mmCIF file of C-alpha atoms in Angstrom:
data_model
loop_
_atom_site.group_PDB
_atom_site.id
_atom_site.type_symbol
_atom_site.label_atom_id
_atom_site.label_comp_id
_atom_site.label_asym_id
_atom_site.label_seq_id
_atom_site.Cartn_x
_atom_site.Cartn_y
_atom_site.Cartn_z
ATOM 1 C CA LEU O 1 27.374 -32.001 -5.235
ATOM 2 C CA LEU O 2 23.673 -32.740 -4.995
ATOM 3 C CA CYS O 3 21.587 -30.801 -7.435
ATOM 4 C CA ARG O 4 18.189 -31.168 -9.038
ATOM 5 C CA ASP O 5 17.325 -30.325 -12.622
ATOM 6 C CA ILE O 6 20.818 -30.769 -14.119
ATOM 7 C CA PRO O 7 20.157 -30.591 -17.845
ATOM 8 C CA GLN O 8 22.193 -33.675 -18.687
ATOM 9 C CA THR O 9 24.229 -36.423 -16.974
ATOM 10 C CA ILE O 10 27.972 -35.764 -17.058
ATOM 11 C CA ASN O 11 30.238 -38.830 -17.216
ATOM 12 C CA VAL O 12 33.232 -37.746 -15.158
ATOM 13 C CA ARG O 13 35.088 -41.029 -15.761
ATOM 14 C CA THR O 14 34.940 -40.492 -19.524
ATOM 15 C CA MET O 15 36.203 -36.946 -19.099
ATOM 16 C CA LEU O 16 39.129 -38.262 -17.061
ATOM 17 C CA GLY O 17 40.195 -40.571 -19.828
ATOM 18 C CA GLY O 18 39.008 -43.882 -18.370
ATOM 19 C CA GLY O 19 40.554 -43.424 -14.953
ATOM 20 C CA THR O 20 44.302 -43.456 -15.966
ATOM 21 C CA ASN O 21 46.707 -42.761 -13.154
ATOM 22 C CA THR O 22 49.364 -40.543 -14.772
ATOM 23 C CA LYS O 23 50.357 -37.143 -13.452
ATOM 24 C CA SER O 24 48.910 -35.446 -16.495
ATOM 25 C CA SER O 25 45.679 -37.346 -15.966
ATOM 26 C CA THR O 26 45.611 -36.174 -12.370
ATOM 27 C CA VAL O 27 45.990 -32.590 -13.533
ATOM 28 C CA ALA O 28 43.349 -33.186 -16.180
ATOM 29 C CA ALA O 29 41.132 -34.744 -13.552
ATOM 30 C CA GLY O 30 41.465 -31.678 -11.375
ATOM 31 C CA LEU O 31 40.664 -29.390 -14.269
ATOM 32 C CA ALA O 32 37.743 -31.548 -15.307
ATOM 33 C CA ILE O 33 36.319 -31.700 -11.818
ATOM 34 C CA GLY O 34 36.764 -27.936 -11.579
ATOM 35 C CA CYS O 35 34.897 -27.492 -14.842
ATOM 36 C CA VAL O 36 32.130 -29.831 -13.737
ATOM 37 C CA THR O 37 31.876 -28.123 -10.357
ATOM 38 C CA GLY O 38 31.804 -24.731 -12.034
ATOM 39 C CA ALA O 39 29.151 -25.907 -14.456
ATOM 40 C CA LEU O 40 27.042 -27.338 -11.663
ATOM 41 C CA LEU O 41 27.362 -24.196 -9.550
ATOM 42 C CA ALA O 42 26.605 -22.003 -12.542
ATOM 43 C CA HIS O 43 23.525 -24.096 -13.269
ATOM 44 C CA VAL O 44 22.379 -23.917 -9.648
ATOM 45 C CA GLN O 45 22.849 -20.148 -9.612
ATOM 46 C CA HIS O 46 21.016 -19.846 -12.923
ATOM 47 C CA LYS O 47 18.107 -21.886 -11.576
ATOM 48 C CA ARG O 48 17.996 -19.819 -8.398
ATOM 49 C CA LYS O 49 17.939 -16.571 -10.362
ATOM 50 C CA SER O 50 15.331 -17.977 -12.739
ATOM 51 C CA ASN O 51 13.150 -19.093 -9.834
ATOM 52 C CA GLN O 52 13.615 -15.730 -8.150
ATOM 53 C CA ARG O 53 12.537 -13.894 -11.312
ATOM 54 C CA THR O 54 9.528 -16.204 -11.626
ATOM 55 C CA GLN O 55 8.546 -15.522 -8.009
ATOM 56 C CA GLU O 56 8.922 -11.779 -8.557
ATOM 57 C CA VAL O 57 6.726 -11.920 -11.652
ATOM 58 C CA GLU O 58 4.158 -14.008 -9.789
ATOM 59 C CA SER O 59 4.253 -11.504 -6.924
ATOM 60 C CA ASN O 60 3.712 -8.616 -9.332
ATOM 61 C CA ASP O 61 0.869 -10.507 -10.954
ATOM 62 C CA ASN O 62 -0.692 -10.985 -7.524
ATOM 63 C CA VAL O 63 -0.746 -7.224 -7.100
ATOM 64 C CA ASP O 64 -2.727 -7.016 -10.314
ATOM 65 C CA ASP O 65 -5.077 -9.877 -9.480
ATOM 66 C CA ASP O 66 -8.386 -9.335 -7.767
ATOM 67 C CA MET O 67 -9.502 -10.853 -4.478
ATOM 68 C CA THR O 68 -10.442 -14.127 -6.160
ATOM 69 C CA PHE O 69 -6.807 -15.064 -6.787
ATOM 70 C CA ASN O 70 -4.804 -13.477 -3.966
ATOM 71 C CA PRO O 71 -5.581 -14.887 -0.506
ATOM 72 C CA LYS O 72 -4.425 -11.620 1.096
ATOM 73 C CA PHE O 73 -7.342 -9.875 -0.565
ATOM 74 C CA GLN O 74 -10.093 -12.275 0.428
ATOM 75 C CA ILE O 75 -12.925 -10.763 2.449
ATOM 76 C CA PRO O 76 -12.771 -11.995 6.062
ATOM 77 C CA LYS O 77 -15.699 -14.250 6.879
ATOM 78 C CA GLU O 78 -16.605 -11.946 9.769
ATOM 79 C CA LEU O 79 -17.538 -9.271 7.224
ATOM 80 C CA LEU O 80 -19.713 -11.618 5.182
ATOM 81 C CA VAL O 81 -22.105 -12.640 7.931
ATOM 82 C CA GLU O 82 -25.780 -11.989 7.401
ATOM 83 C CA GLU O 83 -25.798 -9.271 10.046
ATOM 84 C CA CYS O 84 -23.219 -7.158 8.175
ATOM 85 C CA PRO O 85 -25.314 -4.630 6.220
ATOM 86 C CA TYR O 86 -22.684 -3.468 3.705
ATOM 87 C CA LYS O 87 -21.431 -6.669 2.088
ATOM 88 C CA GLU O 88 -22.211 -5.632 -1.485
ATOM 89 C CA GLU O 89 -20.687 -2.187 -1.054
ATOM 90 C CA LEU O 90 -17.593 -3.822 0.465
ATOM 91 C CA LYS O 91 -17.180 -6.235 -2.451
ATOM 92 C CA LEU O 92 -17.431 -3.401 -4.957
ATOM 93 C CA ALA O 93 -15.046 -1.149 -3.014
ATOM 94 C CA ILE O 94 -12.389 -3.854 -2.875
ATOM 95 C CA LYS O 95 -12.749 -4.567 -6.584
ATOM 96 C CA LEU O 96 -12.447 -0.888 -7.514
ATOM 97 C CA ALA O 97 -9.534 -0.268 -5.127
ATOM 98 C CA LEU O 98 -7.587 -3.193 -6.584
ATOM 99 C CA GLN O 99 -8.257 -1.986 -10.120
ATOM 100 C CA ALA O 100 -7.101 1.529 -9.234
ATOM 101 C CA GLY O 101 -4.038 0.083 -7.520
ATOM 102 C CA LYS O 102 -3.166 -1.689 -10.745
ATOM 103 C CA ASN O 103 -2.925 1.743 -12.391
ATOM 104 C CA ILE O 104 -0.597 3.000 -9.650
ATOM 105 C CA TYR O 105 1.812 0.081 -9.597
ATOM 106 C CA PRO O 106 3.723 0.336 -12.922
ATOM 107 C CA HIS O 107 4.966 3.901 -12.536
ATOM 108 C CA VAL O 108 6.244 3.443 -8.987
ATOM 109 C CA ASP O 109 7.744 0.037 -9.750
ATOM 110 C CA ASN O 110 9.559 1.287 -12.869
ATOM 111 C CA LYS O 111 10.682 4.654 -11.496
ATOM 112 C CA GLY O 112 14.427 5.157 -11.830
ATOM 113 C CA THR O 113 14.996 2.113 -14.042
ATOM 114 C CA THR O 114 15.338 1.582 -17.774
ATOM 115 C CA SER O 115 11.719 0.438 -17.790
ATOM 116 C CA GLU O 116 10.548 3.918 -16.775
ATOM 117 C CA SER O 117 10.501 5.042 -20.410
ATOM 118 C CA THR O 118 7.727 2.539 -21.113
ATOM 119 C CA THR O 119 5.458 4.099 -18.482
ATOM 120 C CA ALA O 120 2.909 6.643 -19.686
ATOM 121 C CA SER O 121 3.492 10.304 -18.870
ATOM 122 C CA LEU O 122 1.952 11.422 -15.584
ATOM 123 C CA GLY O 123 0.683 14.709 -17.009
ATOM 124 C CA ILE O 124 1.163 16.582 -13.728
ATOM 125 C CA SER O 125 -1.122 19.586 -13.250
ATOM 126 C CA SER O 126 -0.823 22.010 -10.310
ATOM 127 C CA LYS O 127 -3.764 22.968 -8.103
ATOM 128 C CA SER O 128 -3.158 25.607 -5.408
ATOM 129 C CA ASN O 129 0.656 25.512 -5.823
ATOM 130 C CA ASP O 130 3.465 23.268 -7.055
ATOM 131 C CA ALA O 131 3.210 21.171 -3.887
ATOM 132 C CA ASP O 132 -0.498 20.527 -4.519
ATOM 133 C CA PHE O 133 -0.955 18.697 -7.781
ATOM 134 C CA ALA O 134 -2.710 15.845 -9.573
ATOM 135 C CA THR O 135 -1.642 13.368 -12.239
ATOM 136 C CA THR O 136 -3.497 11.731 -15.086
ATOM 137 C CA ILE O 137 -3.582 8.547 -12.979
ATOM 138 C CA ASP O 138 -5.396 10.404 -10.160
ATOM 139 C CA ILE O 139 -8.011 11.528 -12.658
ATOM 140 C CA ALA O 140 -8.292 8.134 -14.374
ATOM 141 C CA ASN O 141 -8.639 6.334 -11.024
ATOM 142 C CA GLU O 142 -11.349 8.676 -9.814
ATOM 143 C CA LYS O 143 -13.238 8.215 -13.091
ATOM 144 C CA LEU O 144 -12.920 4.427 -12.768
ATOM 145 C CA VAL O 145 -14.283 4.476 -9.207
ATOM 146 C CA MET O 146 -17.120 6.898 -9.928
ATOM 147 C CA GLU O 147 -18.285 4.936 -12.951
ATOM 148 C CA GLY O 148 -18.144 1.668 -10.992
ATOM 149 C CA ILE O 149 -20.257 3.125 -8.186
ATOM 150 C CA ALA O 150 -22.741 4.678 -10.639
ATOM 151 C CA THR O 151 -23.185 1.314 -12.357
ATOM 152 C CA HIS O 152 -23.820 -0.707 -9.201
ATOM 153 C CA PHE O 153 -25.373 1.911 -6.904
ATOM 154 C CA PRO O 154 -26.849 4.653 -9.104
ATOM 155 C CA SER O 155 -28.633 6.349 -6.203
ATOM 156 C CA HIS O 156 -25.427 6.813 -4.189
ATOM 157 C CA LYS O 157 -23.611 10.139 -4.104
ATOM 158 C CA VAL O 158 -19.850 10.474 -4.618
ATOM 159 C CA ILE O 159 -17.417 13.101 -3.337
ATOM 160 C CA GLY O 160 -14.070 12.844 -5.105
ATOM 161 C CA GLU O 161 -10.839 14.746 -4.491
ATOM 162 C CA GLU O 162 -10.143 15.526 -8.128
ATOM 163 C CA GLU O 163 -13.726 16.461 -8.956
ATOM 164 C CA THR O 164 -13.733 18.872 -6.001
ATOM 165 C CA GLY O 165 -10.362 20.369 -6.947
ATOM 166 C CA THR O 166 -9.325 23.376 -4.876
ATOM 167 C CA GLY O 167 -12.905 24.273 -3.925
ATOM 168 C CA GLN O 168 -14.736 23.394 -0.747
ATOM 169 C CA PRO O 169 -15.968 19.788 -0.534
ATOM 170 C CA PRO O 170 -19.723 19.364 -1.060
ATOM 171 C CA VAL O 171 -21.825 19.282 2.091
ATOM 172 C CA LEU O 172 -22.186 15.737 3.385
ATOM 173 C CA THR O 173 -25.838 14.724 3.638
ATOM 174 C CA ALA O 174 -27.511 11.733 5.264
ATOM 175 C CA ASP O 175 -27.721 10.029 1.858
ATOM 176 C CA PRO O 176 -25.398 7.094 1.124
ATOM 177 C CA THR O 177 -22.211 8.829 0.004
ATOM 178 C CA TRP O 178 -18.806 7.592 -1.134
ATOM 179 C CA ILE O 179 -15.733 9.691 -0.363
ATOM 180 C CA VAL O 180 -12.902 8.904 -2.759
ATOM 181 C CA ASP O 181 -9.183 9.587 -2.811
ATOM 182 C CA PRO O 182 -7.960 7.995 -6.041
ATOM 183 C CA ILE O 183 -4.307 8.317 -4.987
ATOM 184 C CA ASP O 184 -3.409 9.353 -1.469
ATOM 185 C CA GLY O 185 0.249 10.292 -1.356
ATOM 186 C CA THR O 186 0.361 11.715 -4.871
ATOM 187 C CA ALA O 187 3.834 13.230 -4.346
ATOM 188 C CA ASN O 188 5.134 9.822 -3.223
ATOM 189 C CA PHE O 189 3.514 8.234 -6.262
ATOM 190 C CA ALA O 190 4.921 10.756 -8.735
ATOM 191 C CA ASN O 191 8.429 10.398 -7.309
ATOM 192 C CA GLY O 192 8.301 6.600 -7.184
ATOM 193 C CA LEU O 193 8.060 6.186 -3.407
ATOM 194 C CA PRO O 194 6.017 3.151 -2.359
ATOM 195 C CA LEU O 195 3.842 4.674 0.396
ATOM 196 C CA THR O 196 0.819 5.566 -1.681
ATOM 197 C CA CYS O 197 -2.678 4.122 -1.724
ATOM 198 C CA VAL O 198 -6.278 4.194 -2.919
ATOM 199 C CA SER O 199 -8.811 5.199 -0.280
ATOM 200 C CA LEU O 200 -12.562 4.572 -0.524
ATOM 201 C CA GLY O 201 -14.863 5.547 2.317
ATOM 202 C CA PHE O 202 -18.624 5.040 2.458
ATOM 203 C CA CYS O 203 -20.912 7.125 4.683
ATOM 204 C CA VAL O 204 -24.514 6.667 5.762
ATOM 205 C CA GLY O 205 -26.276 9.193 7.977
ATOM 206 C CA LYS O 206 -23.232 11.505 7.704
ATOM 207 C CA LYS O 207 -20.918 8.961 9.348
ATOM 208 C CA PRO O 208 -18.349 6.540 7.892
ATOM 209 C CA VAL O 209 -19.609 2.962 7.932
ATOM 210 C CA LEU O 210 -17.142 1.323 5.532
ATOM 211 C CA GLY O 211 -13.529 1.927 4.609
ATOM 212 C CA VAL O 212 -11.237 0.267 2.069
ATOM 213 C CA VAL O 213 -7.578 1.254 1.686
ATOM 214 C CA TYR O 214 -5.277 -0.466 -0.792
ATOM 215 C CA ALA O 215 -1.522 0.162 -0.957
ATOM 216 C CA PRO O 216 -0.371 -1.733 -4.061
ATOM 217 C CA LEU O 217 3.384 -1.358 -3.558
ATOM 218 C CA THR O 218 3.329 -2.724 -0.010
ATOM 219 C CA CYS O 219 0.585 -5.201 -0.942
ATOM 220 C CA GLU O 220 -1.650 -4.132 1.950
ATOM 221 C CA LEU O 221 -5.439 -4.119 1.929
ATOM 222 C CA PHE O 222 -7.109 -2.500 4.940
ATOM 223 C CA LEU O 223 -10.820 -3.038 5.496
ATOM 224 C CA ALA O 224 -13.188 -1.645 8.118
ATOM 225 C CA VAL O 225 -16.940 -1.954 8.627
ATOM 226 C CA LYS O 226 -18.716 -0.097 11.390
ATOM 227 C CA GLY O 227 -19.345 -2.469 14.299
ATOM 228 C CA PHE O 228 -17.509 -5.384 12.658
ATOM 229 C CA GLY O 229 -13.848 -4.500 13.168
ATOM 230 C CA SER O 230 -10.941 -3.613 10.911
ATOM 231 C CA TYR O 231 -8.600 -5.925 9.029
ATOM 232 C CA ARG O 232 -5.268 -5.930 7.229
ATOM 233 C CA ASN O 233 -4.859 -8.629 4.580
ATOM 234 C CA THR O 234 -7.656 -10.736 6.172
ATOM 235 C CA CYS O 235 -6.153 -10.504 9.713
ATOM 236 C CA LYS O 236 -8.037 -8.577 12.368
ATOM 237 C CA ILE O 237 -6.253 -5.436 13.581
ATOM 238 C CA HIS O 238 -5.674 -4.436 17.171
ATOM 239 C CA SER O 239 -3.736 -1.296 17.993
ATOM 240 C CA THR O 240 -1.690 -2.504 20.985
ATOM 241 C CA SER O 241 -0.215 -5.847 21.998
ATOM 242 C CA SER O 242 -1.417 -5.799 25.592
ATOM 243 C CA LYS O 243 -2.993 -3.694 28.325
ATOM 244 C CA GLU O 244 0.432 -3.390 29.932
ATOM 245 C CA GLU O 245 1.950 -1.992 26.749
ATOM 246 C CA GLU O 246 -0.929 0.455 26.382
ATOM 247 C CA ALA O 247 -0.509 1.633 29.977
ATOM 248 C CA LEU O 248 3.215 2.263 29.466
ATOM 249 C CA LYS O 249 2.817 4.280 26.265
ATOM 250 C CA THR O 250 3.677 7.951 26.729
ATOM 251 C CA LEU O 251 4.729 10.734 24.387
ATOM 252 C CA SER O 252 8.361 10.225 25.383
ATOM 253 C CA ASN O 253 8.374 6.668 23.982
ATOM 254 C CA ALA O 254 5.987 7.324 21.095
ATOM 255 C CA ILE O 255 6.601 7.535 17.362
ATOM 256 C CA VAL O 256 4.894 10.753 16.284
ATOM 257 C CA CYS O 257 3.827 11.220 12.673
ATOM 258 C CA PHE O 258 2.934 14.483 10.956
ATOM 259 C CA GLU O 259 2.304 15.775 7.443
ATOM 260 C CA PHE O 260 3.124 19.370 6.544
ATOM 261 C CA GLY O 261 0.895 19.220 3.468
ATOM 262 C CA SER O 262 1.051 21.839 0.727
ATOM 263 C CA SER O 263 0.844 25.014 2.829
ATOM 264 C CA ARG O 264 3.852 27.253 2.032
ATOM 265 C CA GLY O 265 2.979 30.708 3.434
ATOM 266 C CA GLU O 266 5.536 32.148 5.861
ATOM 267 C CA GLN O 267 3.243 32.247 8.899
ATOM 268 C CA ASN O 268 1.856 28.786 8.217
ATOM 269 C CA VAL O 269 5.334 27.329 7.866
ATOM 270 C CA LYS O 270 6.333 28.901 11.189
ATOM 271 C CA LYS O 271 3.322 27.350 12.922
ATOM 272 C CA LEU O 272 4.052 23.919 11.443
ATOM 273 C CA VAL O 273 7.706 24.002 12.452
ATOM 274 C CA SER O 274 6.883 25.440 15.892
ATOM 275 C CA GLY O 275 4.473 22.587 16.605
ATOM 276 C CA MET O 276 7.073 19.981 15.724
ATOM 277 C CA GLU O 277 9.693 21.882 17.730
ATOM 278 C CA ARG O 278 7.547 21.726 20.880
ATOM 279 C CA ILE O 279 7.017 17.986 20.497
ATOM 280 C CA LEU O 280 10.744 17.394 20.089
ATOM 281 C CA GLN O 281 11.544 19.604 23.070
ATOM 282 C CA HIS O 282 9.031 17.739 25.202
ATOM 283 C CA GLY O 283 10.594 14.493 24.071
ATOM 284 C CA CYS O 284 9.419 11.646 21.844
ATOM 285 C CA ARG O 285 11.057 8.502 20.547
ATOM 286 C CA CYS O 286 11.183 9.807 16.982
ATOM 287 C CA THR O 287 9.123 11.550 14.320
ATOM 288 C CA ARG O 288 8.034 10.411 10.888
ATOM 289 C CA SER O 289 6.421 12.006 7.853
ATOM 290 C CA LEU O 290 5.313 9.243 5.481
ATOM 291 C CA GLY O 291 3.576 11.347 2.843
ATOM 292 C CA SER O 292 0.197 9.579 3.007
ATOM 293 C CA GLY O 293 -2.296 10.644 5.634
ATOM 294 C CA VAL O 294 -4.484 7.605 4.959
ATOM 295 C CA LEU O 295 -1.614 5.184 5.547
ATOM 296 C CA ASP O 296 -0.576 7.213 8.617
ATOM 297 C CA MET O 297 -3.935 6.354 10.167
ATOM 298 C CA CYS O 298 -3.813 2.719 9.087
ATOM 299 C CA TYR O 299 -0.404 2.398 10.727
ATOM 300 C CA VAL O 300 -1.711 4.052 13.901
ATOM 301 C CA ALA O 301 -4.486 1.454 13.862
ATOM 302 C CA THR O 302 -1.946 -1.378 13.708
ATOM 303 C CA GLY O 303 0.316 0.220 16.320
ATOM 304 C CA LYS O 304 3.187 0.803 13.890
ATOM 305 C CA LEU O 305 2.804 4.523 14.601
ATOM 306 C CA ASP O 306 1.594 5.903 17.928
ATOM 307 C CA VAL O 307 0.386 9.392 17.014
ATOM 308 C CA VAL O 308 -0.509 11.316 13.897
ATOM 309 C CA TYR O 309 -1.643 14.931 14.053
ATOM 310 C CA CYS O 310 -2.735 17.645 11.640
ATOM 311 C CA GLY O 311 -4.598 20.946 11.558
ATOM 312 C CA MET O 312 -1.806 23.257 12.741
ATOM 313 C CA ALA O 313 -1.837 25.678 9.817
ATOM 314 C CA ASN O 314 -4.140 25.063 6.853
ATOM 315 C CA GLU O 315 -2.735 21.578 6.335
ATOM 316 C CA GLY O 316 -5.836 20.058 7.927
ATOM 317 C CA TRP O 317 -6.947 17.041 5.975
ATOM 318 C CA LYS O 318 -9.972 16.973 3.705
ATOM 319 C CA PRO O 319 -12.705 14.288 4.000
ATOM 320 C CA TRP O 320 -11.045 11.998 1.442
ATOM 321 C CA ASP O 321 -7.860 12.087 3.525
ATOM 322 C CA TYR O 322 -9.463 10.636 6.638
ATOM 323 C CA CYS O 323 -12.857 9.066 5.877
ATOM 324 C CA ALA O 324 -11.706 5.476 5.319
ATOM 325 C CA GLY O 325 -8.610 5.653 7.518
ATOM 326 C CA SER O 326 -10.417 7.047 10.537
ATOM 327 C CA LEU O 327 -12.822 4.095 10.496
ATOM 328 C CA VAL O 328 -9.898 1.647 10.325
ATOM 329 C CA VAL O 329 -8.515 3.319 13.479
ATOM 330 C CA GLU O 330 -11.878 3.419 15.257
ATOM 331 C CA GLU O 331 -12.703 -0.216 14.567
ATOM 332 C CA ALA O 332 -9.218 -1.286 15.721
ATOM 333 C CA GLY O 333 -10.094 0.038 19.160
#
């Protein structure tokens, strides 16, 4: 056996009684070697488990760290060039998204384990119905983002999902305006499913010019700046591998994504199901419903999904559902 970090040297010869050659010594030798082997293997397994736990803790810490410490969250140099007009807004958006993601992580990570009891209550409150709700983390994240923007850019406007509630979103003006979804995929978040994210979009002249999406459980940071491309964890995104692949893509070999949203009226449900029925009858590779419209769009941008649709029956997305994600798609080409 070759092993590093054995806590002490074991003298096998001494354990064997000085190398005597009797039958009993042979049996003893076998037992001793078995004990030594078992001890060595146990130590190796212990070290492996210890190292694994250390790596897991370090990985979790990376989720909590800001862009200074995690290389995945560095700003690509292409977005820091002098010509890029939104560098300061981008830096702030990343910082706020990572901070909000830190609030999301513990509940989802602990869900269904003995550690769940240490997580603060979500304080779920319904909006239009039981399928449309917010948690205390949604509200805390939106407050964190709004205060951060007010501190650094006091003249900027902010449209937030939780502040808007069930009412109509404020009219978007030409003024610099942030559109905030503090937790996209709230149902996923509340139930401990990992596909949930923070979405921060920034508009100028009524059009999105910057988007930041952070999914803390999958450790993905999507960035997009108008005219400067979109990125996932510092790597530039392109939606298809080649022109040939793009030319061969049809509905029959596409992965189609949809979200039924919170609409529960009988006629609306019929329309939603009918739309999906027609797609299946036409033929597609498969369908998916991930529970996060923002991540749906980010995955369309990267080519992991081929199609996402909405707007069949009152489940059409609000500005905070698509502002940042739509720019990630657009800048991916």
